Coordinates of C-alpha atoms in Angstrom, one line a residue:
X1 CA 9.6 1.5 8.2
X2 CA 8.9 4.8 10.1
X3 CA 6.0 4.9 12.5
X4 CA 3.0 2.9 11.6
X5 CA -0.4 4.2 11.6
X6 CA -2.4 7.2 10.1
X7 CA -3.2 10.0 12.7
X8 CA -4.9 13.1 11.6
X9 CA -6.7 15.8 13.4
X10 CA -10.5 15.6 13.5
X11 CA -11.8 18.3 11.1
X12 CA -15.2 19.8 10.2
X13 CA -16.3 17.7 7.2
X14 CA -14.1 14.8 8.0
X15 CA -10.5 14.1 7.6
X16 CA -9.3 15.3 4.2
X17 CA -7.2 12.9 2.4
X18 CA -4.9 13.4 -0.7
X19 CA -3.7 10.4 -2.8
X20 CA -0.6 11.4 -4.7
X21 CA 1.9 9.3 -6.9
X22 CA 2.3 7.4 -10.1
X23 CA 1.2 4.1 -8.7
X24 CA -1.9 5.5 -6.9
X25 CA -4.3 5.1 -9.8
X26 CA -2.6 2.5 -11.8
X27 CA -4.3 -1.0 -11.6
X28 CA -1.9 -2.7 -13.9
X29 CA 0.8 -2.5 -11.1
X30 CA -1.3 -4.6 -8.6
X31 CA -1.0 -7.8 -10.6
X32 CA 2.7 -7.5 -11.7
X33 CA 3.4 -9.4 -14.9
X34 CA 1.9 -12.8 -13.7
X35 CA -1.9 -12.5 -13.4
X36 CA -5.0 -14.7 -14.1
X37 CA -6.6 -11.4 -15.3
X38 CA -4.4 -11.3 -18.4
X39 CA -4.3 -13.4 -21.6
X40 CA -0.5 -13.6 -21.3
X41 CA 2.5 -12.3 -19.3
X42 CA 3.0 -8.7 -19.8
X43 CA -0.5 -8.4 -21.6
X44 CA -3.3 -6.0 -21.0
X45 CA -5.8 -6.5 -18.2
X46 CA -9.0 -8.4 -19.0
X47 CA -11.9 -6.1 -18.5
X48 CA -14.1 -8.5 -16.7
X49 CA -11.6 -8.7 -13.7
X50 CA -12.4 -6.5 -10.8
X51 CA -9.4 -4.3 -9.6
X52 CA -9.2 -1.9 -6.6
X53 CA -6.2 0.3 -6.9
X54 CA -5.0 2.5 -4.1
X55 CA -6.9 5.6 -5.1
X56 CA -10.2 3.6 -5.5
X57 CA -9.7 1.7 -2.3
X58 CA -9.1 4.9 -0.3
X59 CA -12.1 6.6 -2.0
X60 CA -14.4 3.7 -1.1
X61 CA -13.3 3.7 2.5
X62 CA -13.9 7.5 2.7
X63 CA -17.2 7.1 1.4
X64 CA -18.2 4.2 3.9
X65 CA -16.6 6.2 6.9
X66 CA -19.9 7.9 7.8
X67 CA -18.4 11.4 7.6
X68 CA -15.2 10.7 9.6
X69 CA -13.2 10.9 6.4
X70 CA -14.1 13.5 3.9
X71 CA -15.7 11.8 0.9
X72 CA -13.8 14.0 -1.5
X73 CA -10.5 12.4 -1.9
X74 CA -8.1 14.6 -4.0
X75 CA -5.7 13.0 -6.4
X76 CA -2.5 14.1 -8.3
X77 CA -0.2 11.8 -10.0
X78 CA 2.6 14.2 -9.8
X79 CA 5.1 12.2 -12.0
X80 CA 5.1 9.2 -14.1
X81 CA 6.9 5.9 -12.9
X82 CA 10.1 6.8 -14.8
X83 CA 10.1 10.1 -16.8
X84 CA 12.1 13.3 -16.8
X85 CA 8.7 15.3 -16.9
X86 CA 8.3 16.9 -13.5
X87 CA 5.7 19.4 -14.5
X88 CA 3.0 17.7 -12.3
X89 CA 5.0 18.0 -9.0
X90 CA 3.5 21.6 -8.4
X91 CA -0.1 20.4 -8.8
X92 CA 0.7 17.4 -6.3
X93 CA 2.2 19.9 -3.8
X94 CA -1.0 22.0 -4.0
X95 CA -3.2 18.9 -3.4
X96 CA -0.9 17.9 -0.4
X97 CA -1.0 21.2 1.3
X98 CA -4.8 21.1 1.4
X99 CA -5.0 17.7 3.2
X100 CA -4.8 16.3 6.7
X101 CA -3.3 13.0 5.2
X102 CA -1.3 12.5 2.2
X103 CA -1.0 9.0 1.0
X104 CA 2.0 9.1 -1.4
X105 CA 2.2 5.9 -3.6
X106 CA 5.3 5.3 -5.5
X107 CA 7.5 2.4 -6.7
X108 CA 8.2 0.3 -9.7
X109 CA 6.2 -1.5 -12.4
X110 CA 6.5 -4.8 -14.3
X111 CA 5.5 -5.5 -17.8
X112 CA 6.7 -7.7 -20.7
X113 CA 10.3 -8.5 -20.4
X114 CA 11.0 -6.2 -23.4
X115 CA 9.5 -2.7 -23.4
X116 CA 9.7 0.9 -22.1
X117 CA 8.7 2.0 -18.7
X118 CA 9.5 -1.3 -17.1
X119 CA 12.1 -1.7 -14.3
X120 CA 11.6 -5.4 -13.4
X121 CA 10.1 -8.7 -14.6
X122 CA 10.8 -12.4 -14.7
X123 CA 13.6 -12.1 -17.2
X124 CA 14.4 -8.6 -16.6
X125 CA 16.7 -7.1 -13.9
X126 CA 17.0 -3.6 -12.5
X127 CA 20.0 -3.3 -14.7
X128 CA 18.9 -4.1 -18.3
X129 CA 20.9 -4.2 -21.6
X130 CA 19.5 -2.8 -24.8
X131 CA 19.8 -3.4 -28.5
X132 CA 22.0 -1.2 -30.7
X133 CA 18.9 0.7 -31.5
X134 CA 18.1 1.3 -28.0
X135 CA 15.3 -1.3 -27.7
X136 CA 15.4 -2.8 -24.1
X137 CA 16.5 -6.4 -24.4
X138 CA 17.7 -8.5 -21.4
X139 CA 19.5 -10.9 -23.9
X140 CA 21.4 -8.1 -25.7
X141 CA 25.2 -8.2 -25.6
X142 CA 25.4 -4.6 -26.4
X143 CA 26.9 -2.7 -23.5
X144 CA 24.3 0.1 -23.8
X145 CA 22.1 -0.8 -20.9
X146 CA 20.5 1.3 -18.2
X147 CA 20.9 0.7 -14.6
X148 CA 17.7 1.7 -12.6
X149 CA 19.7 1.2 -9.4
X150 CA 17.9 0.2 -6.1
X151 CA 16.2 3.6 -5.5
X152 CA 13.0 5.1 -7.1
X153 CA 13.2 5.9 -10.7
X154 CA 12.6 9.0 -12.7
X155 CA 11.2 12.0 -10.8
X156 CA 9.7 10.1 -7.9
X157 CA 12.5 11.1 -5.4
X158 CA 11.8 14.6 -6.3
X159 CA 8.0 14.3 -5.8
X160 CA 8.6 12.6 -2.3
X161 CA 10.9 15.4 -1.2
X162 CA 8.6 18.2 -2.6
X163 CA 5.5 16.8 -1.0
X164 CA 7.3 16.2 2.5
X165 CA 8.9 19.7 2.4
X166 CA 5.7 21.4 1.5
X167 CA 3.8 19.7 4.5
X168 CA 6.7 20.2 6.9
X169 CA 5.7 22.0 10.2
X170 CA 2.1 21.4 9.6
X171 CA -0.3 18.8 11.0
X172 CA -0.4 17.0 7.7
X173 CA 0.5 13.2 8.1
X174 CA 2.4 11.7 5.1
X175 CA 2.4 8.0 4.5
X176 CA 4.7 6.6 1.9
X177 CA 3.4 3.4 0.2
X178 CA 5.8 1.4 -2.1
X179 CA 4.7 -1.0 -4.7
X180 CA 7.5 -3.1 -6.1
X181 CA 8.7 -6.7 -6.4
X182 CA 12.3 -6.2 -5.4
X183 CA 14.0 -4.0 -2.8
X184 CA 13.4 -0.3 -3.2
X185 CA 15.7 2.0 -1.1
X186 CA 13.3 4.9 -0.7
X187 CA 16.3 7.1 0.1
X188 CA 17.7 7.3 3.6
X189 CA 16.3 10.8 3.5
X190 CA 12.8 9.8 3.3
X191 CA 13.3 6.8 5.7
X192 CA 14.9 9.2 8.4
X193 CA 12.6 12.2 7.7
X194 CA 10.2 13.3 10.5
X195 CA 7.9 14.3 7.8
X196 CA 7.2 10.8 6.7
X197 CA 5.0 9.2 9.4
X198 CA 4.9 5.6 7.9
X199 CA 6.4 3.7 5.1
X200 CA 4.3 0.7 3.9
X201 CA 6.0 -1.8 1.4
X202 CA 3.1 -3.5 -0.4
X203 CA 5.0 -5.4 -3.1
X204 CA 2.5 -6.2 -5.9
X205 CA -0.5 -6.9 -3.7
X206 CA -3.0 -8.5 -6.1
X207 CA -6.3 -7.2 -7.7
X208 CA -7.7 -6.0 -4.4
X209 CA -4.7 -4.4 -3.1
X210 CA -6.1 -0.9 -2.9
X211 CA -8.9 -2.2 -0.6
X212 CA -6.1 -3.9 1.7
X213 CA -4.2 -0.7 1.7
X214 CA -7.3 1.3 2.8
X215 CA -8.1 -1.3 5.5
X216 CA -4.8 -0.9 7.0
X217 CA -4.7 2.9 6.8
X218 CA -8.0 3.3 8.6
X219 CA -7.3 0.6 11.2
X220 CA -9.7 -1.9 10.0
X221 CA -6.8 -4.4 9.8
X222 CA -3.3 -4.3 11.4
X223 CA -0.1 -4.6 9.4
X224 CA 1.9 -7.5 10.6
X225 CA 4.1 -8.5 7.8
X226 CA 7.9 -8.8 8.0
X227 CA 10.3 -8.0 5.2
X228 CA 11.3 -11.2 3.3
X229 CA 14.2 -9.1 1.9
X230 CA 17.0 -6.9 3.0
X231 CA 16.8 -3.3 1.8
X232 CA 20.3 -1.7 1.5
X233 CA 21.0 2.0 2.1
X234 CA 22.9 2.3 -1.2
X235 CA 23.9 0.4 -4.2
X236 CA 27.5 0.9 -3.2
X237 CA 26.9 -1.7 -0.3
X238 CA 26.3 -4.4 -2.8
X239 CA 29.1 -6.7 -4.4
X240 CA 30.4 -5.4 -7.6
X241 CA 30.0 -8.7 -9.3
X242 CA 26.4 -8.8 -8.4
X243 CA 25.7 -11.6 -11.0
X244 CA 28.1 -14.1 -9.4
X245 CA 26.1 -17.3 -8.7
X246 CA 28.2 -18.3 -5.8
X247 CA 26.2 -16.2 -3.5
X248 CA 29.2 -15.5 -1.6
X249 CA 31.4 -13.4 -3.9
X250 CA 32.8 -10.3 -2.3
X251 CA 30.4 -9.3 0.3
X252 CA 28.0 -11.9 -0.7
X253 CA 24.6 -11.4 -2.4
X254 CA 22.1 -12.1 0.4
X255 CA 21.4 -10.6 3.7
X256 CA 23.2 -13.5 5.3
X257 CA 26.5 -12.2 4.1
X258 CA 25.8 -8.5 4.0
X259 CA 28.5 -6.6 6.1
X260 CA 27.0 -3.1 5.9
X261 CA 24.1 -1.3 7.9
X262 CA 21.0 -1.7 5.9
X263 CA 18.3 0.8 5.4
X264 CA 15.9 -2.0 6.6
X265 CA 17.0 -5.4 7.9
X266 CA 15.6 -8.8 6.8
X267 CA 12.5 -9.4 8.9
X268 CA 11.9 -5.7 9.6
X269 CA 8.2 -4.8 10.4
X270 CA 6.1 -2.6 12.5
X271 CA 2.4 -2.7 13.5
X272 CA 0.0 -0.7 15.6
X273 CA 1.1 -2.5 18.7
X274 CA 4.3 -4.4 19.8
X275 CA 4.6 -8.1 20.2
X276 CA 6.8 -10.1 22.4
X277 CA 7.8 -13.8 21.9
X278 CA 8.9 -15.5 25.0
X279 CA 9.6 -19.1 26.2
X280 CA 10.0 -20.2 22.7
X281 CA 10.9 -23.9 22.1
X282 CA 11.2 -26.5 19.2
X283 CA 9.9 -29.9 19.1
X284 CA 13.0 -31.4 17.7
X285 CA 16.7 -30.6 17.7
X286 CA 16.9 -31.9 14.2
X287 CA 14.0 -31.6 11.8
X288 CA 13.6 -33.8 8.5
X289 CA 12.8 -32.4 5.2
X290 CA 10.0 -33.9 3.3
X291 CA 11.0 -35.0 -0.2

């Protein structure tokens, strides 16, 4: 979403980059809850595996830039993935104001299906029931659940707004990076804001995700992916009976039956250039499906 690409004014000592956000220095997010670098789903990372998270990837790219990027890449977490504590936002704003480029890494995390600070997993939806004692449990029949909604959880929206507002009217470029498995509406405000130069949806990119991110941001590789999901503008656009398995109840559960105006359409994606497909043909009017 937004305008793809990172542009910043040349500066003495190189372009100053600040990396901000709760998923910036969190390697566990890269692998989701399925990973060969864990002994079990939702378990801890195996130390022998090599991970490059967003902060590490950007710092490595800065060190290898030959001075074009300042080797000192500042970092501030700002907020946790899902916490009411917003005391770190002020520090994040200070770091952002001193930078030519701010890479703001937000999103969701997965973990074991039962546990705190986890928004999604194989057996865990974004709306998760809990036991009577408050313990998260997708199988619970107690109507005490918490709905994380389709937006960024916790203090992340406040962090995004604070950083964008603090750099408004300056030459600072803000790139919003989202790590998640399911669709995240980064708020229409952020999507439409002139203070956000680009939005990059990385999903859960794998162990070297931070290296891939750095390659995209510095132009060593061009983003070319298309969204395999539709991102709605608000949860109100979704059918009330979202668990109905007919896939057609109410407005329907997929982008095919969606009747509203999405934040980003299925197949949306930008790159550093534009592509035109013309004279497209198919080899057969009817294709067989291999069994």
